CSV table of C-alpha atoms and ligand atoms in Angstrom, one decimal:
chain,number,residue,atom,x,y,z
A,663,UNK,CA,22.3,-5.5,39.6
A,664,UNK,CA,23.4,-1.9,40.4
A,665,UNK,CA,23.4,-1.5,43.8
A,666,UNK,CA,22.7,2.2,44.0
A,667,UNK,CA,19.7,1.6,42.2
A,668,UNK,CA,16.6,0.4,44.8
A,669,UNK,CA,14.7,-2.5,43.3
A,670,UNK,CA,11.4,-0.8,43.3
A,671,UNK,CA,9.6,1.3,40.8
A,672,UNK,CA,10.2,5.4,42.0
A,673,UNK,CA,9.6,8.8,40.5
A,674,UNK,CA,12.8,10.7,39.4
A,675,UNK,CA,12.7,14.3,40.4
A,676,UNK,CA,10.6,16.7,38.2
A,677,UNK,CA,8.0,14.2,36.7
A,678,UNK,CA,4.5,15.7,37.8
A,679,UNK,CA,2.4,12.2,38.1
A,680,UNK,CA,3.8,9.5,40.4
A,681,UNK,CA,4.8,6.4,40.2
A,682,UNK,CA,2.2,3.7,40.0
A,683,UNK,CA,3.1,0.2,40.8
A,684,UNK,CA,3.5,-2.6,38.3
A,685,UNK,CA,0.1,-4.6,38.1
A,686,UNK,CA,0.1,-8.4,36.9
A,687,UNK,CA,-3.4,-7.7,35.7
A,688,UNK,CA,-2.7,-6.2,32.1
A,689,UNK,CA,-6.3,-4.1,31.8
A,690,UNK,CA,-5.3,-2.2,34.8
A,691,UNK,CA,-1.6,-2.1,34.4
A,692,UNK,CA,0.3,1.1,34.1
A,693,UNK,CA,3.7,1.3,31.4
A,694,UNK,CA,7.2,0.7,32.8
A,695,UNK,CA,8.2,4.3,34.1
A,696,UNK,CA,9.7,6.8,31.4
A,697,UNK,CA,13.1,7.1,33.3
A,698,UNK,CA,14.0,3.5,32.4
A,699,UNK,CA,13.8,4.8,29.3
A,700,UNK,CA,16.8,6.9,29.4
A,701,UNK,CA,18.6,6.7,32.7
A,702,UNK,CA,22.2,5.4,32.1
A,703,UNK,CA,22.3,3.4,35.1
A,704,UNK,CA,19.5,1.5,34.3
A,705,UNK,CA,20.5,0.8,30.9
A,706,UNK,CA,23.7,-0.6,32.6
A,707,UNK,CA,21.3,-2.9,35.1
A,708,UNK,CA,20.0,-4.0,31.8
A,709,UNK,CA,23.5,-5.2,30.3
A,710,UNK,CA,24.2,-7.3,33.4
A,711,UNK,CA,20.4,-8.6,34.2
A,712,UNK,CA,18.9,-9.1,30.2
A,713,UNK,CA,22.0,-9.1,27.8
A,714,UNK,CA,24.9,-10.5,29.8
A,715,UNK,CA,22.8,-13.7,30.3
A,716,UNK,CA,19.9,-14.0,27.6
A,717,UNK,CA,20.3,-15.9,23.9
A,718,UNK,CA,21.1,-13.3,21.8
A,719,UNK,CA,20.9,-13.4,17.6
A,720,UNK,CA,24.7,-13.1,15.6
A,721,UNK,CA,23.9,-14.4,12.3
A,722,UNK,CA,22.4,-17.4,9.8
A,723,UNK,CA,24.3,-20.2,10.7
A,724,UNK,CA,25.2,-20.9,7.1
A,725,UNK,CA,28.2,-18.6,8.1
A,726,UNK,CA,29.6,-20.5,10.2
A,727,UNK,CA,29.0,-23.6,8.1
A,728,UNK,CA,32.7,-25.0,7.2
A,729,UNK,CA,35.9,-25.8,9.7
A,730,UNK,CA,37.4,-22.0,10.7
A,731,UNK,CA,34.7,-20.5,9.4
A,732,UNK,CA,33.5,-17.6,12.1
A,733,UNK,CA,31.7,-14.3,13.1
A,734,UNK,CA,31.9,-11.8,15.8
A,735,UNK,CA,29.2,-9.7,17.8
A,736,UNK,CA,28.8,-7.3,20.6
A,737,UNK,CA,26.9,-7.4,23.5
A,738,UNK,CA,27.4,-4.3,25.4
A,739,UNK,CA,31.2,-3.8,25.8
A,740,UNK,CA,31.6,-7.3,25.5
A,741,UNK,CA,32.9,-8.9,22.6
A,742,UNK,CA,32.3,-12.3,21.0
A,743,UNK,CA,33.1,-14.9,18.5
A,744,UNK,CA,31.6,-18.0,16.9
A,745,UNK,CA,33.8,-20.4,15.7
A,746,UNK,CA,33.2,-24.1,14.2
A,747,UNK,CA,36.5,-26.2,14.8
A,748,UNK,CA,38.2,-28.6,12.4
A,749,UNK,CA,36.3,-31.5,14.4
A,750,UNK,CA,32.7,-29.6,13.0
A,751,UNK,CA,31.8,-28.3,16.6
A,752,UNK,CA,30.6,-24.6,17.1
A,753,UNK,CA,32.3,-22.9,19.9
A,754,UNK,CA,31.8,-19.2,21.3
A,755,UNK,CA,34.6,-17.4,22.8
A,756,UNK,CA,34.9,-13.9,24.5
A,757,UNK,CA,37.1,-12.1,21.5
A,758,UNK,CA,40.2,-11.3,23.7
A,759,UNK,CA,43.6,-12.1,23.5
A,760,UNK,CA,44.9,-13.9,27.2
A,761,UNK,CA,48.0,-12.0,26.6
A,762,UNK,CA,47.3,-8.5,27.1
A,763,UNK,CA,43.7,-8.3,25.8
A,764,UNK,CA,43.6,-7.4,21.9
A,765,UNK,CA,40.9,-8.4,20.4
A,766,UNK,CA,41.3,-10.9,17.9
A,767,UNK,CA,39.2,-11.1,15.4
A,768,UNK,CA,37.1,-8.8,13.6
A,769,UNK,CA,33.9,-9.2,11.4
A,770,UNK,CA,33.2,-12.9,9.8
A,771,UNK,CA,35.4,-14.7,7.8
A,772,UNK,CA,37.5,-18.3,7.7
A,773,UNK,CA,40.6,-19.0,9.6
A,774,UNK,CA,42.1,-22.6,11.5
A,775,UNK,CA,44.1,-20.9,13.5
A,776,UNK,CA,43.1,-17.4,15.1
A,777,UNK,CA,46.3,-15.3,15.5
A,778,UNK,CA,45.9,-11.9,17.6
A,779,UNK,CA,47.1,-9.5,16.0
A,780,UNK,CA,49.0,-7.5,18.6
A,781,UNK,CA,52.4,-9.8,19.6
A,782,UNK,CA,51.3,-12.9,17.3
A,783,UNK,CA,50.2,-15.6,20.3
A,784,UNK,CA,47.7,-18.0,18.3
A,785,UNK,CA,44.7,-20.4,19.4
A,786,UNK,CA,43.3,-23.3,17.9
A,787,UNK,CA,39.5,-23.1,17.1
A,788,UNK,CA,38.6,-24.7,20.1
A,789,UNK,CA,39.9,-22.2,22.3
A,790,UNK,CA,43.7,-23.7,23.2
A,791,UNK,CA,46.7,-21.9,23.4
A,792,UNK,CA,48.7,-23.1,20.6
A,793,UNK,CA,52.1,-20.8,20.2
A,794,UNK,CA,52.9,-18.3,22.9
A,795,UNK,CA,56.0,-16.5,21.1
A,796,UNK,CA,59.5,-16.2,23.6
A,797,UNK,CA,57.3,-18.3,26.3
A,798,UNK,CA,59.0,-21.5,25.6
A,799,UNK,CA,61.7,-20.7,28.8
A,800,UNK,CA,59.3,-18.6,30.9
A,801,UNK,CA,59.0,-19.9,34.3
A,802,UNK,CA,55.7,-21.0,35.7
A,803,UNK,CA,54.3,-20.8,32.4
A,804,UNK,CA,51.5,-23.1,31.3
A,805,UNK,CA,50.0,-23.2,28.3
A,806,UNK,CA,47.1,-24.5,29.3
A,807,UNK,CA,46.0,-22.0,31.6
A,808,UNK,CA,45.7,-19.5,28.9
A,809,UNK,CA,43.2,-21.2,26.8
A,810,UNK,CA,40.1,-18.5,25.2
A,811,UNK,CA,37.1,-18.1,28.1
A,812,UNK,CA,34.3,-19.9,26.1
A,813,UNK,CA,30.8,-18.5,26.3
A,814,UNK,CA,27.3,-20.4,25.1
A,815,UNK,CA,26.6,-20.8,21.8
A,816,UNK,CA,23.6,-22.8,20.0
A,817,UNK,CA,21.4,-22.8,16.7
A,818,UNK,CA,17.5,-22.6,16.9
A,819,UNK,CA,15.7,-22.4,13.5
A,820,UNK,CA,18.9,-21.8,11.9
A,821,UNK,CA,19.7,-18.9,13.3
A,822,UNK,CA,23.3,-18.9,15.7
A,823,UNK,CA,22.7,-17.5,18.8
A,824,UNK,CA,25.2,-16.6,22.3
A,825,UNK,CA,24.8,-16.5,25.4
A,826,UNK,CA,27.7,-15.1,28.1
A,827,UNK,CA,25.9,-17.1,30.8
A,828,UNK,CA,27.6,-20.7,30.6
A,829,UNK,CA,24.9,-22.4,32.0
A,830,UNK,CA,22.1,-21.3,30.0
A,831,UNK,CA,19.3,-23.8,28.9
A,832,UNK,CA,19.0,-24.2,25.1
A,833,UNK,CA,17.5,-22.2,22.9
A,834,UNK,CA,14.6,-24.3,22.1
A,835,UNK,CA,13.3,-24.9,25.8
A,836,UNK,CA,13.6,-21.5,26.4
A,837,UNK,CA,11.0,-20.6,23.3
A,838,UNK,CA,8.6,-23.7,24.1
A,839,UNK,CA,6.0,-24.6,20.8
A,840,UNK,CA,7.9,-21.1,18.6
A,841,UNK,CA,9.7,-23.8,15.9
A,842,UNK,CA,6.6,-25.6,15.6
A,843,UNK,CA,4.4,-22.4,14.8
A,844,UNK,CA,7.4,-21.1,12.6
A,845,UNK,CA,7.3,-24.0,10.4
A,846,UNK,CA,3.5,-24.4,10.4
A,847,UNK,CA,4.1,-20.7,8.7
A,848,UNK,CA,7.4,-21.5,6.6
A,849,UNK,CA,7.3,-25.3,6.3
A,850,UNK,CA,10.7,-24.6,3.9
A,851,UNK,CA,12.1,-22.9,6.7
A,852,UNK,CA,15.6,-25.0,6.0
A,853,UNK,CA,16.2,-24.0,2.5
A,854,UNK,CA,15.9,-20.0,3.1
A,855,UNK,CA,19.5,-18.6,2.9
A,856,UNK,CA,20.4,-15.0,3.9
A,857,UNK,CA,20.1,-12.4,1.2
A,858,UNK,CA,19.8,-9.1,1.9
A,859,UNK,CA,20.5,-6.8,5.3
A,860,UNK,CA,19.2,-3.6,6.4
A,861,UNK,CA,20.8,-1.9,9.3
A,862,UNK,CA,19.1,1.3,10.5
A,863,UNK,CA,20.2,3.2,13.9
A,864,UNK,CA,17.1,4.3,15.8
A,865,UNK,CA,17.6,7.4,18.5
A,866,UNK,CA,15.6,5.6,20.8
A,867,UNK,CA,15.9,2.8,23.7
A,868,UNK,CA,15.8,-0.9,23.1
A,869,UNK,CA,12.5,-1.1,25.1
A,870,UNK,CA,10.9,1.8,23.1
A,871,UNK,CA,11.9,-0.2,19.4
A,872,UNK,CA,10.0,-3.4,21.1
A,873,UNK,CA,7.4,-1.5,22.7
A,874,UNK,CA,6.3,-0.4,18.8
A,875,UNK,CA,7.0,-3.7,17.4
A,876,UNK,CA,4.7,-5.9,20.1
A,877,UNK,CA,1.8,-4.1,19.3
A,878,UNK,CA,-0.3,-3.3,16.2
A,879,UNK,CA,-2.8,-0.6,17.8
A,880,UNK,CA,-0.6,1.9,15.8
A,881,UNK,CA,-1.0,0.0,12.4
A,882,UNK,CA,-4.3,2.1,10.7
A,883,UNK,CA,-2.7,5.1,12.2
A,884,UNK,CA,1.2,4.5,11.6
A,885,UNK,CA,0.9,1.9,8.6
A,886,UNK,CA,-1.5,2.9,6.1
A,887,UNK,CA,-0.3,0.4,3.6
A,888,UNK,CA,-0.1,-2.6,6.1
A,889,UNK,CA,-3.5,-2.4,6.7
A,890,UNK,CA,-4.7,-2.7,3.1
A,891,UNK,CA,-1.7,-5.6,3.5
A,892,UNK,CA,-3.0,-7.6,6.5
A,893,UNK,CA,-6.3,-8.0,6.9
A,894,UNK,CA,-6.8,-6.2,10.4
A,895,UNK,CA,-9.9,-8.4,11.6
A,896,UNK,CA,-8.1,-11.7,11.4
A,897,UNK,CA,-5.1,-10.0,13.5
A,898,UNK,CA,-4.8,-11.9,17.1
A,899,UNK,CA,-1.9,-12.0,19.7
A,900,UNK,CA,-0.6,-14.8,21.6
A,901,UNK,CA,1.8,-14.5,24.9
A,902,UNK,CA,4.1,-17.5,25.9
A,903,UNK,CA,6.9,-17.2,28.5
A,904,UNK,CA,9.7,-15.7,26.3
A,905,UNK,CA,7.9,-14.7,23.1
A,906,UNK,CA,5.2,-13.5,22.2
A,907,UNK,CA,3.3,-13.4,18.2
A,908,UNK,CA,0.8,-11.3,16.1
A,909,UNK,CA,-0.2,-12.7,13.2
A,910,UNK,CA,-3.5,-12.8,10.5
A,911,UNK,CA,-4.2,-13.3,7.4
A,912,UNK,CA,-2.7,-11.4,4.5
A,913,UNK,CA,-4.6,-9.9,1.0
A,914,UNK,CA,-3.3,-10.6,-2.2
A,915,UNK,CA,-3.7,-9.1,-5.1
A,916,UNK,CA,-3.2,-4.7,-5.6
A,917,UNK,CA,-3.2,-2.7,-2.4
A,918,UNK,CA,-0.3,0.0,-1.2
A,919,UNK,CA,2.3,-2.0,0.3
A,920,UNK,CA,3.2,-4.6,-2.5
A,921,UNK,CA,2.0,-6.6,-4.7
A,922,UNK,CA,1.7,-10.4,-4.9
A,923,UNK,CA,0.1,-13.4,-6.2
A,924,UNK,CA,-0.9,-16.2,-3.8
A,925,UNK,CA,-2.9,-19.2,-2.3
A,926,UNK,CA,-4.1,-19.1,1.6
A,927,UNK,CA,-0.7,-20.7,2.2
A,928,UNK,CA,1.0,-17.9,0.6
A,929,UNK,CA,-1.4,-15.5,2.4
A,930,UNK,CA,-0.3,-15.4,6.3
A,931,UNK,CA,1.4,-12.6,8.1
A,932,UNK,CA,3.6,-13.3,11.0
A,933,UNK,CA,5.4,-11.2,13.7
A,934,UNK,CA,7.2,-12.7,16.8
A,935,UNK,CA,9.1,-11.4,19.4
A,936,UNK,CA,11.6,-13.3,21.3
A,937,UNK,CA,13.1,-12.0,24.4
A,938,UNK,CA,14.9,-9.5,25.0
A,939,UNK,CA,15.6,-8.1,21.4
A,940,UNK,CA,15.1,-10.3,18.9
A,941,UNK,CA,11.6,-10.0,16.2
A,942,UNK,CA,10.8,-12.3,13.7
A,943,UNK,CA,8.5,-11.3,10.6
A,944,UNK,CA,7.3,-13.3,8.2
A,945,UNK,CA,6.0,-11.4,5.0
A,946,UNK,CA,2.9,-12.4,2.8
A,947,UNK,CA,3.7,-13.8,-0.5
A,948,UNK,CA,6.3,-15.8,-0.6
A,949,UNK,CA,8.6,-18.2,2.1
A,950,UNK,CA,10.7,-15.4,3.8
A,951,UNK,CA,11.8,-14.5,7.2
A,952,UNK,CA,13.1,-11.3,8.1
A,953,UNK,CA,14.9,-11.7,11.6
A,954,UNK,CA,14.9,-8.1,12.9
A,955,UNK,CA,17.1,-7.4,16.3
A,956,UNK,CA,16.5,-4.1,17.5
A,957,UNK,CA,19.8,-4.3,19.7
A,958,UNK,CA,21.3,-1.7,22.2
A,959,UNK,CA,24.0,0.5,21.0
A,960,UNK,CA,23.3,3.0,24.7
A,961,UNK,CA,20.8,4.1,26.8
A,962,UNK,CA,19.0,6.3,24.1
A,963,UNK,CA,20.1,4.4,20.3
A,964,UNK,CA,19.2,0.8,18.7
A,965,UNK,CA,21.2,-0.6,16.1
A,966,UNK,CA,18.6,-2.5,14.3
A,967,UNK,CA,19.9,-5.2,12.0
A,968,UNK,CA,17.2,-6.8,9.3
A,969,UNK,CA,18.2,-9.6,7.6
A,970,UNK,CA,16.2,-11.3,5.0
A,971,UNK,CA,16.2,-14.8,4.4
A,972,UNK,CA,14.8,-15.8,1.2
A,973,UNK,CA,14.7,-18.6,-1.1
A,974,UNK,CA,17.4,-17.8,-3.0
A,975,UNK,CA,20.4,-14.9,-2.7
A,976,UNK,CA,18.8,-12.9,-5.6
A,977,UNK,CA,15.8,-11.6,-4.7
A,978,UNK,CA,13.0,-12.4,-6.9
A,979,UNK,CA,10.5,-9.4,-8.0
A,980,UNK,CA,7.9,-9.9,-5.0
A,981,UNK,CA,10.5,-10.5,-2.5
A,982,UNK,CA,12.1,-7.6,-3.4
A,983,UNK,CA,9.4,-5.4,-3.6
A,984,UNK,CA,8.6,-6.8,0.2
A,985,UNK,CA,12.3,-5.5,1.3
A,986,UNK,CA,11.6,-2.2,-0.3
A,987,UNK,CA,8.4,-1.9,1.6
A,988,UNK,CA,10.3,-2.9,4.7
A,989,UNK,CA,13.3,-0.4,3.9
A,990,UNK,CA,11.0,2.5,2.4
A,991,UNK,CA,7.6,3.1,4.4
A,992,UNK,CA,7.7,0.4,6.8
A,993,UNK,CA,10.4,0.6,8.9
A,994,UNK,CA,10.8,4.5,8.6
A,995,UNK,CA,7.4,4.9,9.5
A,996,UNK,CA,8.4,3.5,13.1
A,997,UNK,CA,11.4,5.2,13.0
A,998,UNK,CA,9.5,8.6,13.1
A,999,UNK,CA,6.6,7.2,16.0
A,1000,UNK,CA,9.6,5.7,18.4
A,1001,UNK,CA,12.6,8.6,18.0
A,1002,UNK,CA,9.0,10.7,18.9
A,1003,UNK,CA,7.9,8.9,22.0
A,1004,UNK,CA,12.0,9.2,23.0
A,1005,UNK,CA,11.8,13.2,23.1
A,1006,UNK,CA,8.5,12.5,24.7
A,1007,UNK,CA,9.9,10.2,27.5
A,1008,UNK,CA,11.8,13.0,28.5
A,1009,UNK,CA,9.1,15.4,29.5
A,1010,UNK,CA,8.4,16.0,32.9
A,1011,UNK,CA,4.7,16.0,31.6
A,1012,UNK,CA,4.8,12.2,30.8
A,1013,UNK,CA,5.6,9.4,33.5
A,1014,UNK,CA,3.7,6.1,32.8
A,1015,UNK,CA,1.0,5.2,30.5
A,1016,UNK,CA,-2.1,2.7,30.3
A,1017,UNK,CA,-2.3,-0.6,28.2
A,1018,UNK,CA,-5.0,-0.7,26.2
A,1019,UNK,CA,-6.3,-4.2,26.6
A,1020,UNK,CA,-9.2,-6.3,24.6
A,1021,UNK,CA,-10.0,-9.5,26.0
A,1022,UNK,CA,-10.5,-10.9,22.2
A,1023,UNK,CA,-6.6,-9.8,21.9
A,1024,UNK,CA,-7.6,-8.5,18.1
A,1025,UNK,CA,-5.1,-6.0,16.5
A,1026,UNK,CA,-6.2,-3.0,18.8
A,1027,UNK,CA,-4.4,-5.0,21.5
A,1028,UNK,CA,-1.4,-4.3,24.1
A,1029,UNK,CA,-1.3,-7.7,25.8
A,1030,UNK,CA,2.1,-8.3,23.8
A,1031,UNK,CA,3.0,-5.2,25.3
A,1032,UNK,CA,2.5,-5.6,29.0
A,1033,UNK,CA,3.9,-9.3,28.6
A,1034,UNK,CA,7.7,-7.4,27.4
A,1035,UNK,CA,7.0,-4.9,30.1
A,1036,UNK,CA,6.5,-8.1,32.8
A,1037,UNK,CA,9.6,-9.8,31.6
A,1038,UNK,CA,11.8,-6.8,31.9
A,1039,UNK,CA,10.7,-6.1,35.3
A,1040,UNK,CA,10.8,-9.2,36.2
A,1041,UNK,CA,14.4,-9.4,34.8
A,1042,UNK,CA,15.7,-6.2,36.8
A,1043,UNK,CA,14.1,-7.8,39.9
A,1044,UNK,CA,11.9,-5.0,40.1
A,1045,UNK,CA,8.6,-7.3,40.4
B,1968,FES,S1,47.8,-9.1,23.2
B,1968,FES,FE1,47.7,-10.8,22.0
B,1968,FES,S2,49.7,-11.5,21.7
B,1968,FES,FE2,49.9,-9.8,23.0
B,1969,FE2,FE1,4.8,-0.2,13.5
């Protein structure tokens, strides 16, 4: 934690309201104040209390799937790779050369041996030194105590996660009961491959991207088409420790969106959030999963990353047509609201809002709202 920052909720200088505290109870809770919206330092508090210690998403773990196969990711300014060694074990390493500190590799690819790039020292994929060039006579020189600083790595649903925090509990007990409800949506969850990515940066905090995604209170307003999609009275959301869902039934048939065929199997909508920035959506008319991280790229800008997993890599006509929703309306459609609400964070006319709460948690509810807002809180030890 910064320790300039207090670990209370305060008003910055110029808002007009105060400061109300945070409230457990989430029908007379007010939002997290609009400052930690924007501030740089608590955007930093955020990289050391959330990121630098939560499971965070890299990629289908089909990319990692053979011996040297690997991919890199940032969190913050850190920097990180996934490799699976020639004995079929996935490792994580912090992507930095124990020499002087080049990185070392970039993107995804396949390699047995990772050479940096810089004066040529090379690792094996489990992290050991393996040639230190002109060392071979240095005095005091052990190889082994320049071996790649591993971080945690694991695989949940298929999806390859880190985490820089080495004694983090796995994925799955951290997300209690989420694989089973996954599958009860996606029972061919294992035979979805990854076929098609989005990427869209969003001039607008982390928090702000998952406020608009936890809740569907905006949907008649912001989403025209998704409610002719979704059938809005069937909508309810659920709260669990570290995710939270919003699912109902979908329509088939014509209506704005897209258009599809299907049984009641065929005919659920799913949403999921799983802390801190990782969603989960599962479209209406065919297996799919679109894992959606709305990650930090600074205190006002999210790099979000969709990636669609479908049956096959070539989309067929009504997956397609679902990614082109997605890409199209969709997404840009939240794109306008959230950028919006960033400007509007700013004003000294706007501190803290109010969750609207129903106690039947249909779609006009913020439950999934004031649950992100508890964990954050909770996370900055402000609560
Ligand atoms: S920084 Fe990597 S070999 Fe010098
Ligand atoms: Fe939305």
């Amino acid at each position: 934690m910064n320790d300039q920052s207090p670990a209370t909720l305060f008003t910055p200088p110029g808002k007009v309201s105060e400061t109300r505290p945070y409230n457990p109870d989430p029908a007379r809770g007010y939002t997290i104040p609009a400052h930690h919206y924007y501030d740089p330092a608590i955007y930093q508090e955020e990289l050391e209390s959330i990121f630098y210690r939560s499971w965070l998403y890299v990629s289908h773990v089909e990319k990692v799937s053979q011996p040297g196969d690997y991919v890199t990711t940032t969190i913050g300014d850190q920097n990180v790779f996934v490799i699976r060694g020639k004995d079929g074990v996935l490792r994580a390493f912090y992507n930095v050369c124990q020499h002087r500190g080049h990185e070392l590799l970039k993107g995804s690819g396949s390699s047995k041996i990772i050479t940096c790039p810089y004066h040529a020292w090379s690792y094996h994929a489990d992290g050991e030194l393996r040639t230190a060039r002109g060392c071979q006579d240095m005095v005091d020189f052990d190889k082994a105590n320049f071996s790649l600083k591993q971080v945690s790595v694991d695989v949940f649903c298929n999806m390859l996660f880190v985490n820089l925090d080495p004694n983090a509990s796995p994925v799955a007990t951290q997300l209690d009961g989420l694989e089973e409800e996954l599958r009860q949506y996606c029972p061919t969850l294992d035979d979805l491959t990854h076929a098609e990515t989005l990427l869209f940066d969003v001039h607008a905090n982390w928090k702000n991207v998952v406020d608009n995604f936890v809740e569907c209170y905006h949907c008649p307003i912001g989403h025209p088409a998704f409610v002719e999609l979704v059938d809005m009275p069937s909508y309810r959301t659920n709260t669990h420790r570290l995710w939270s869902s919003h699912c109902g039934h979908a329509k088939s048939g014509e209506n704005s969106a897209y258009k599809f065929e299907g049984s009641v199997e065929d005919t659920a909508f799913g949403a999921w959030w799983i802390w801190p920035d990782l969603t989960l959506v599962m479209n209406p008319g065919c297996p799919n999963l679109v894992v959606f991280r709305m990650k930090p790229g600074g205190p006002e800008l999210t790099n979000e990353t969709l990636e669609f997993y479908l049956s096959g890599k070539t989309p067929n006509a009504v997956e397609q047509a679902s990614i082109d929703y997605f890409r199209d309306t969709l997404n840009p459609e939240d794109l306008g609201l959230v950028e919006s609400v960033q400007r509007g964070l700013h004003s000294r006319g706007y501190n803290q809002g109010r969750y609207v709460i129903d106690k039947d948690r249909t779609q006009n509810s913020e439950h999934g709202l004031h649950h992100f807002h508890t964990r954050v809180l909770e996370a900055l030890g402000r609560i």
